[in-house]
Coordinates of C-alpha atoms and ligand atoms in Angstrom, one line a residue:
M1 CA 27.4 -15.9 0.8
G2 CA 27.9 -18.3 -2.1
I3 CA 24.4 -19.8 -1.9
L4 CA 22.4 -16.7 -2.7
S5 CA 21.3 -16.0 -6.3
A6 CA 22.5 -13.0 -8.2
K7 CA 18.9 -11.9 -8.5
L8 CA 18.4 -11.8 -4.8
S9 CA 21.5 -9.8 -4.1
A10 CA 19.8 -6.9 -5.9
V11 CA 16.7 -7.1 -3.7
K12 CA 16.5 -5.1 -0.5
P13 CA 14.5 -6.3 2.6
S14 CA 11.3 -4.4 3.2
Q15 CA 12.0 -1.2 5.1
T16 CA 8.5 -1.1 6.7
K17 CA 9.2 -4.6 8.1
A18 CA 12.8 -3.7 9.1
M19 CA 11.8 -0.6 11.1
T20 CA 9.0 -2.5 12.7
A21 CA 11.2 -5.4 13.6
L22 CA 13.8 -3.0 15.1
A23 CA 11.0 -1.3 17.1
A24 CA 9.9 -4.8 18.4
S25 CA 13.4 -5.7 19.4
L26 CA 13.9 -2.5 21.4
K27 CA 10.5 -3.0 23.0
A28 CA 11.6 -6.6 24.0
E29 CA 14.6 -4.9 25.7
G30 CA 12.1 -2.8 27.8
R31 CA 12.2 0.4 25.8
A32 CA 8.9 2.3 25.3
I33 CA 8.5 2.6 21.5
I34 CA 5.5 3.9 19.7
T35 CA 5.3 2.0 16.4
L36 CA 4.2 4.2 13.5
S37 CA 6.2 2.3 11.0
Q38 CA 3.8 -0.3 9.8
G39 CA 0.6 0.4 8.0
E40 CA -2.0 -1.5 9.8
P41 CA -5.2 -0.5 11.4
D42 CA -5.1 -0.7 15.2
F43 CA -8.8 -1.8 15.3
D44 CA -9.8 -5.3 16.0
T45 CA -11.3 -7.4 13.2
P46 CA -15.1 -6.9 13.5
E47 CA -16.9 -9.6 15.6
N48 CA -19.1 -11.0 12.8
I49 CA -16.0 -11.7 10.7
S50 CA -14.2 -13.5 13.5
R51 CA -17.3 -15.5 14.3
A52 CA -17.4 -16.7 10.6
A53 CA -13.9 -17.9 11.0
I54 CA -14.6 -19.8 14.2
N55 CA -17.6 -21.3 12.5
A56 CA -15.5 -22.4 9.6
I57 CA -13.2 -24.3 11.9
Q58 CA -16.1 -25.9 13.8
V59 CA -17.9 -27.1 10.6
G60 CA -14.6 -28.5 9.2
H61 CA -13.6 -26.0 6.6
T62 CA -10.0 -26.8 7.4
K63 CA -8.9 -28.6 4.2
Y64 CA -7.2 -27.5 1.1
T65 CA -9.3 -25.3 -1.1
A66 CA -9.3 -24.5 -4.8
V67 CA -6.1 -22.6 -5.8
A68 CA -8.1 -19.6 -6.9
G69 CA -10.1 -19.5 -3.7
I70 CA -13.4 -20.9 -2.5
T71 CA -16.4 -20.2 -4.8
P72 CA -18.4 -18.3 -2.2
L73 CA -15.5 -15.9 -1.8
R74 CA -15.0 -15.4 -5.5
E75 CA -18.7 -14.8 -5.8
A76 CA -18.5 -12.2 -3.0
V77 CA -15.7 -10.5 -4.8
V78 CA -17.7 -10.4 -8.0
R79 CA -20.5 -8.7 -6.1
K80 CA -18.1 -6.3 -4.4
F81 CA -16.8 -5.1 -7.8
Q82 CA -20.3 -4.7 -9.2
R83 CA -21.6 -2.9 -6.0
E84 CA -18.7 -0.6 -5.4
N85 CA -16.9 -0.1 -8.7
N86 CA -19.5 -0.7 -11.4
L87 CA -17.3 -3.5 -12.8
T88 CA -18.7 -6.8 -14.1
F89 CA -16.6 -9.9 -13.7
S90 CA -17.3 -13.7 -13.8
T91 CA -15.8 -15.9 -11.0
D92 CA -13.1 -17.3 -13.4
Q93 CA -11.8 -13.7 -13.6
I94 CA -11.2 -13.6 -9.9
T95 CA -8.3 -15.1 -7.9
V96 CA -7.6 -15.0 -4.2
G97 CA -4.2 -15.1 -2.5
C98 CA -2.2 -14.4 0.7
G99 CA -2.9 -10.7 0.8
A100 CA -2.8 -8.1 -2.1
K101 CA 1.0 -8.4 -1.8
Q102 CA 1.0 -12.0 -3.1
L103 CA -1.3 -11.2 -5.9
L104 CA 0.9 -8.3 -7.1
Y105 CA 3.8 -10.7 -6.9
N106 CA 2.0 -13.6 -8.7
A107 CA 1.0 -11.2 -11.5
L108 CA 4.6 -10.0 -12.0
V109 CA 6.0 -13.6 -11.9
A110 CA 3.3 -14.7 -14.4
T111 CA 4.1 -12.0 -16.9
L112 CA 7.7 -10.7 -16.7
D113 CA 10.5 -12.0 -18.9
E114 CA 14.1 -11.1 -18.0
G115 CA 14.5 -7.4 -18.7
D116 CA 10.9 -6.5 -19.0
E117 CA 10.1 -3.1 -17.6
V118 CA 7.6 -2.1 -15.0
V119 CA 6.8 1.6 -14.6
F120 CA 5.5 3.1 -11.4
P121 CA 5.3 6.6 -9.9
T122 CA 7.5 7.4 -6.9
P123 CA 7.3 7.8 -4.0
C124 CA 6.0 4.2 -4.1
W125 CA 5.4 1.4 -1.7
V126 CA 8.6 -0.3 -0.6
S127 CA 7.8 -3.6 -2.2
Y128 CA 7.1 -2.5 -5.8
P129 CA 10.7 -2.2 -7.1
E130 CA 11.9 -5.3 -5.1
M131 CA 9.0 -7.5 -6.3
V132 CA 9.7 -6.5 -9.9
K133 CA 13.4 -7.4 -9.5
L134 CA 12.5 -10.7 -7.8
A135 CA 10.3 -11.5 -10.8
G136 CA 13.2 -10.8 -13.2
G137 CA 12.0 -7.4 -14.4
V138 CA 13.5 -4.0 -14.4
P139 CA 11.8 -1.3 -12.1
V140 CA 11.3 2.0 -13.8
A141 CA 10.6 4.7 -11.2
V142 CA 9.0 7.9 -12.4
D143 CA 9.3 10.8 -10.0
T144 CA 6.2 12.7 -9.0
R145 CA 6.3 16.1 -7.3
L146 CA 4.9 17.5 -4.2
R147 CA 3.6 20.5 -6.1
D148 CA 1.6 18.1 -8.4
G149 CA 0.2 16.4 -5.3
F150 CA 2.4 13.4 -6.0
I151 CA 0.2 12.5 -9.0
L152 CA 1.8 10.9 -12.1
K153 CA 1.7 13.4 -15.0
P154 CA 0.7 11.9 -18.4
E155 CA 3.7 13.3 -20.2
D156 CA 6.0 11.7 -17.6
L157 CA 4.3 8.4 -18.1
R158 CA 4.7 8.7 -21.9
A159 CA 8.4 9.5 -21.6
A160 CA 9.0 6.4 -19.4
I161 CA 7.4 3.9 -21.7
T162 CA 9.7 1.9 -24.0
P163 CA 9.2 -1.2 -26.2
K164 CA 10.0 -3.3 -23.1
T165 CA 7.4 -1.8 -20.8
K166 CA 4.9 -4.5 -19.7
W167 CA 3.1 -2.8 -16.8
L168 CA 2.2 0.5 -15.2
M169 CA 1.7 -0.1 -11.5
L170 CA -0.6 2.5 -9.9
N171 CA -1.5 2.7 -6.3
S172 CA -4.4 5.0 -5.3
P173 CA -4.9 6.1 -2.5
S174 CA -1.1 5.9 -2.4
N175 CA 1.2 4.4 0.1
P176 CA 3.2 6.5 1.2
T177 CA 1.9 9.9 0.0
G178 CA -1.9 9.4 0.5
A179 CA -2.4 10.9 -3.0
V180 CA -5.7 9.9 -4.6
Y181 CA -6.1 9.8 -8.4
S182 CA -9.2 11.6 -9.6
R183 CA -11.4 10.4 -12.5
K184 CA -9.6 13.0 -14.7
N185 CA -6.1 11.9 -13.5
L186 CA -6.9 8.3 -14.6
E187 CA -8.5 9.4 -17.8
D188 CA -5.4 11.3 -18.7
L189 CA -3.2 8.3 -18.1
A190 CA -5.6 6.0 -20.1
E191 CA -5.3 8.5 -23.0
V192 CA -1.5 7.9 -23.0
L193 CA -1.8 4.2 -22.7
R194 CA -4.1 4.0 -25.7
D195 CA -1.0 4.7 -27.8
F196 CA 0.7 1.7 -26.2
P197 CA -1.6 -1.3 -26.5
N198 CA 1.0 -3.7 -25.1
V199 CA 1.3 -1.9 -21.7
W200 CA -1.0 -3.3 -19.0
V201 CA -2.2 -1.6 -15.8
L202 CA -1.8 -3.1 -12.4
A203 CA -4.2 -1.1 -10.2
D204 CA -3.4 -1.6 -6.5
D205 CA -6.6 -0.4 -4.8
I206 CA -5.9 -1.8 -1.3
Y207 CA -6.7 1.6 0.4
E208 CA -9.9 2.1 -1.6
H209 CA -12.2 2.8 1.3
L210 CA -9.8 5.2 3.1
V211 CA -10.6 8.5 1.3
Y212 CA -11.5 11.6 3.2
G213 CA -13.7 14.7 2.8
D214 CA -15.3 15.0 -0.6
T215 CA -12.6 12.8 -2.3
R216 CA -14.0 9.9 -4.3
F217 CA -12.2 6.7 -5.2
Y218 CA -12.0 5.6 -8.8
T219 CA -10.1 2.7 -10.4
M220 CA -8.8 2.4 -14.0
A221 CA -11.1 -0.3 -15.3
E222 CA -14.1 1.7 -14.2
V223 CA -13.0 5.0 -15.6
A224 CA -11.6 3.6 -18.9
P225 CA -13.7 0.5 -19.8
D226 CA -11.7 0.0 -22.9
M227 CA -8.6 -0.6 -20.7
A228 CA -10.4 -3.4 -18.7
G229 CA -9.0 -6.0 -21.1
R230 CA -5.5 -5.1 -20.0
T231 CA -6.0 -4.2 -16.4
L232 CA -5.5 -6.3 -13.3
T233 CA -7.4 -4.8 -10.3
V234 CA -5.9 -5.9 -7.0
N235 CA -7.6 -5.3 -3.6
G236 CA -8.1 -7.1 -0.3
V237 CA -9.6 -7.1 3.1
S238 CA -6.4 -6.1 5.1
K239 CA -6.9 -2.4 5.5
S240 CA -10.7 -1.8 5.0
Y241 CA -11.7 -4.6 7.4
A242 CA -8.8 -4.5 9.9
M243 CA -7.7 -8.0 8.7
T244 CA -4.0 -7.6 8.1
G245 CA -3.0 -10.9 9.8
W246 CA -5.7 -13.0 8.0
R247 CA -3.8 -12.6 4.7
V248 CA -6.6 -12.4 2.1
G249 CA -6.3 -10.4 -1.0
Y250 CA -8.0 -10.7 -4.4
A251 CA -7.5 -9.7 -8.0
A252 CA -9.8 -9.4 -11.0
G253 CA -8.8 -9.3 -14.7
P254 CA -8.7 -11.1 -18.0
V255 CA -9.1 -14.9 -17.7
E256 CA -5.8 -15.8 -19.4
L257 CA -3.9 -13.7 -16.9
I258 CA -5.9 -15.0 -13.9
K259 CA -5.2 -18.6 -15.0
A260 CA -1.5 -17.9 -15.3
M261 CA -1.5 -16.3 -11.8
N262 CA -3.3 -19.4 -10.5
T263 CA -0.5 -21.6 -12.0
V264 CA 2.1 -19.5 -10.1
Q265 CA 0.1 -19.8 -6.9
G266 CA -0.7 -23.5 -7.4
Q267 CA 3.0 -24.2 -7.7
S268 CA 4.0 -22.1 -4.7
T269 CA 1.6 -21.4 -1.8
S270 CA -1.5 -23.2 -3.1
H271 CA -3.9 -20.8 -1.6
T272 CA -4.5 -18.7 1.5
S273 CA -5.9 -20.3 4.7
S274 CA -9.4 -21.8 4.2
I275 CA -10.4 -20.2 7.5
S276 CA -9.4 -16.8 6.4
Q277 CA -11.3 -17.3 3.2
Y278 CA -14.5 -17.9 5.1
A279 CA -13.9 -14.9 7.2
A280 CA -13.4 -12.8 4.1
V281 CA -16.7 -14.0 2.7
E282 CA -18.4 -12.5 5.8
A283 CA -16.3 -9.4 5.5
L284 CA -17.5 -8.7 1.9
N285 CA -21.1 -9.9 2.3
G286 CA -21.8 -8.9 5.9
D287 CA -22.5 -5.5 7.6
Q288 CA -20.3 -2.8 6.0
S289 CA -21.2 0.0 8.4
F290 CA -17.9 -0.1 10.4
I291 CA -16.0 0.9 7.2
Q292 CA -17.4 4.4 7.7
K293 CA -16.6 4.3 11.4
F294 CA -13.0 3.3 10.7
R295 CA -12.8 6.0 8.0
D296 CA -14.1 8.7 10.3
A297 CA -11.6 7.7 13.0
F298 CA -8.7 7.8 10.5
E299 CA -9.8 11.2 9.2
A300 CA -9.8 12.7 12.7
R301 CA -6.3 11.2 13.3
R302 CA -5.0 12.6 10.0
N303 CA -6.2 16.0 11.0
L304 CA -4.5 15.7 14.4
V305 CA -1.2 14.5 13.1
V306 CA -0.9 16.9 10.2
K307 CA -1.4 19.8 12.6
L308 CA 1.0 18.4 15.3
I309 CA 3.7 17.7 12.7
N310 CA 3.4 21.1 11.0
D311 CA 3.9 22.7 14.4
I312 CA 7.4 21.2 14.6
P313 CA 10.0 23.6 13.2
G314 CA 11.9 21.8 10.3
L315 CA 9.1 19.3 9.5
R316 CA 6.5 19.9 6.8
C317 CA 3.6 17.9 5.4
E318 CA 0.4 18.2 3.4
S319 CA -2.9 16.9 4.4
P320 CA -3.3 13.7 2.3
Q321 CA -6.7 12.8 0.8
G322 CA -6.4 9.0 1.4
A323 CA -4.7 6.0 3.0
F324 CA -3.4 6.4 6.6
Y325 CA 0.1 7.8 6.1
I326 CA 1.6 11.3 6.3
F327 CA 4.7 11.8 4.2
V328 CA 6.7 14.4 6.0
G329 CA 9.5 16.4 4.5
C330 CA 12.5 16.5 6.8
Q331 CA 15.0 18.1 4.4
A332 CA 15.4 21.2 6.6
L333 CA 16.7 19.1 9.4
L334 CA 19.3 17.1 7.4
G335 CA 22.8 18.1 8.3
S336 CA 21.9 18.9 11.9
V337 CA 23.7 17.4 14.8
T338 CA 22.3 15.3 17.6
P339 CA 23.2 15.8 21.3
S340 CA 25.7 13.0 21.1
G341 CA 27.5 14.7 18.2
K342 CA 26.2 12.6 15.3
S343 CA 25.4 14.4 12.0
L344 CA 22.0 13.5 10.6
D345 CA 22.8 13.4 6.9
T346 CA 20.0 11.2 5.5
D347 CA 16.4 10.5 6.2
M348 CA 17.5 7.1 7.5
D349 CA 19.8 8.8 10.0
F350 CA 16.8 11.0 11.1
A351 CA 14.5 8.0 11.3
L352 CA 17.0 6.1 13.5
Y353 CA 17.5 9.2 15.7
L354 CA 13.7 9.4 16.2
M355 CA 13.7 5.7 17.2
E356 CA 16.6 6.2 19.6
E357 CA 15.8 9.6 21.1
A358 CA 12.0 9.9 20.8
G359 CA 11.1 6.2 21.0
V360 CA 9.0 6.6 17.8
A361 CA 9.4 4.2 14.8
V362 CA 8.8 5.7 11.4
V363 CA 10.0 4.7 7.9
P364 CA 12.6 6.7 6.0
G365 CA 11.4 8.1 2.7
S366 CA 14.4 6.5 0.9
G367 CA 12.6 3.2 1.4
F368 CA 9.8 4.6 -0.9
L369 CA 12.4 6.0 -3.4
A370 CA 12.0 9.5 -2.1
D371 CA 14.9 10.9 -0.1
G372 CA 14.4 13.7 2.5
F373 CA 11.1 12.4 3.9
I374 CA 9.8 10.1 6.6
R375 CA 6.5 8.2 6.5
V376 CA 4.3 8.3 9.6
S377 CA 1.5 5.9 9.8
Y378 CA -1.5 7.3 11.7
A379 CA -3.3 4.0 12.1
S380 CA -2.8 4.2 15.9
S381 CA -4.8 5.6 18.8
E382 CA -5.0 9.4 19.3
Q383 CA -3.2 8.9 22.6
E384 CA -0.3 7.2 20.9
L385 CA -0.2 9.8 18.1
N386 CA -0.2 12.7 20.6
G387 CA 2.5 11.0 22.6
A388 CA 4.6 10.3 19.4
C389 CA 4.3 13.9 18.1
T390 CA 5.3 15.3 21.5
A391 CA 8.3 13.1 21.6
I392 CA 9.3 13.9 18.0
A393 CA 9.0 17.6 18.8
R394 CA 11.3 17.2 21.8
A395 CA 13.8 15.2 19.9
V396 CA 13.9 17.7 17.1
A397 CA 14.3 20.6 19.6
K398 CA 17.5 19.0 20.8
L399 CA 19.1 19.1 17.3
A400 CA 21.8 21.7 16.7
K401 CA 22.4 23.4 13.4
S402 CA 25.8 22.4 11.9
P403 CA 27.9 25.1 10.3
K404 CA 27.2 23.6 6.8
M405 CA 23.5 24.4 7.2
A406 CA 22.5 27.8 5.9
Ligands
LIG1 N1 -0.2 -2.5 -1.6 C1 0.2 -1.5 -0.8 C2 0.4 -0.2 -1.5 C3 0.3 -1.7 0.5 O1 0.6 -0.6 1.3 C4 0.1 -2.9 1.1 C5 0.4 -3.0 2.6 N2 0.4 -4.2 3.2 C6 -0.3 -4.0 0.2 C7 -0.4 -3.8 -1.1 C8 -0.4 -5.4 0.7 O2 -1.5 -5.6 1.6 P1 -1.9 -7.1 2.0 O3 -0.9 -8.0 1.5 O4 -1.9 -7.0 3.5 O5 -3.3 -7.3 1.5
LIG2 N1 1.8 -2.1 3.6 C1 2.1 -1.8 5.0 C2 3.2 -0.7 5.0 O1 3.6 -0.2 4.0 C3 2.4 -3.0 5.8 C4 3.8 -3.5 5.7 C5 4.2 -4.0 4.4 O2 3.5 -5.0 4.0 O3 5.1 -3.4 3.8 O4 3.6 -0.4 6.1

């Protein structure tokens, strides 16, 4: 189409959104589909948070707000960083946007010139490479390996950095692998970055509270205080407080960068909803006990799904330390043939087969720049997860080996 920009033609739609939309359209046709394609908690937003939003409407907090967000919310974010991450910020170092997603995008738009490079480990969240391209930059994917627990190795980071590198984007716990960077992992990366003073760190901490067992969460600015002057820490209330639809994320970093991000936002979306901002104040300042409840539920679901998936011949997964995704290797099934005679050559073919045959929506690994995997979100009820795994097992059992498979 002549109207579209050259820049946009290189940008792919979000695979998480595409698979979820396909599942929704099949459901609308009357098909029973279990949607494990979109990472969002199935829990309701806690009552005290919803009440704060209703109160905000009733007292008339329904007008435009400051671009960076209302002061009580920025103050609550300052306290959150002090309380949970041992990080000290002032309110002018904080900005609030429509989800962590928009803050990542604002940061890239505010900092990238044509051709600037952004390094990130893969498998990565579907939006990283596309956002970088939208902002005029060049995505530089650095593969991580299953045998390294999908953790970026310092020598691989060093090899990926060029004079054009502006950012290292890090996501821990990771979507889609669930990998969690230890203090030592982050220290090792900081050690490399000390040799490259122009490279900044974009720490995407959106799954901070979802770590299991003895695993502890760390973020770069906390572990390497000398990096804080070139780190943007992004977080939000979507996952920890079951508030995906409210669209509130926040970021903390050097004032100059925050100001530039506010300029981007002030000229595009202005700010996120005033009502959602009041709800987020209550989320961050109010009772925190349900975070532990959510985490316990996710941990039990993780254990369930890891076991059920590993019981299916041809599928393999590790037990991830964080987030709410299982990244499942399906390489052994590629090349097999469905009952209708179609050859499953790619993870996308396999994901579409699971949608069609099992009625289960998952996301192909290729969306996360990792072929031969599917991502299963376990942020659903145990009943749905049991049903989904049974249906996947049945669908896999119907596949025939093709002669080209060993
Ligand atoms: N980062 C990662 C890695 C994610 O998976 C998500 C999922 N939505 C986000 C950022 C954005 O979250 P939100 O915009 O809902 O705050
Ligand atoms: N981050 C979630 C996911 O990866 C929500 C969908 C999205 O924003 O991509 O499924």
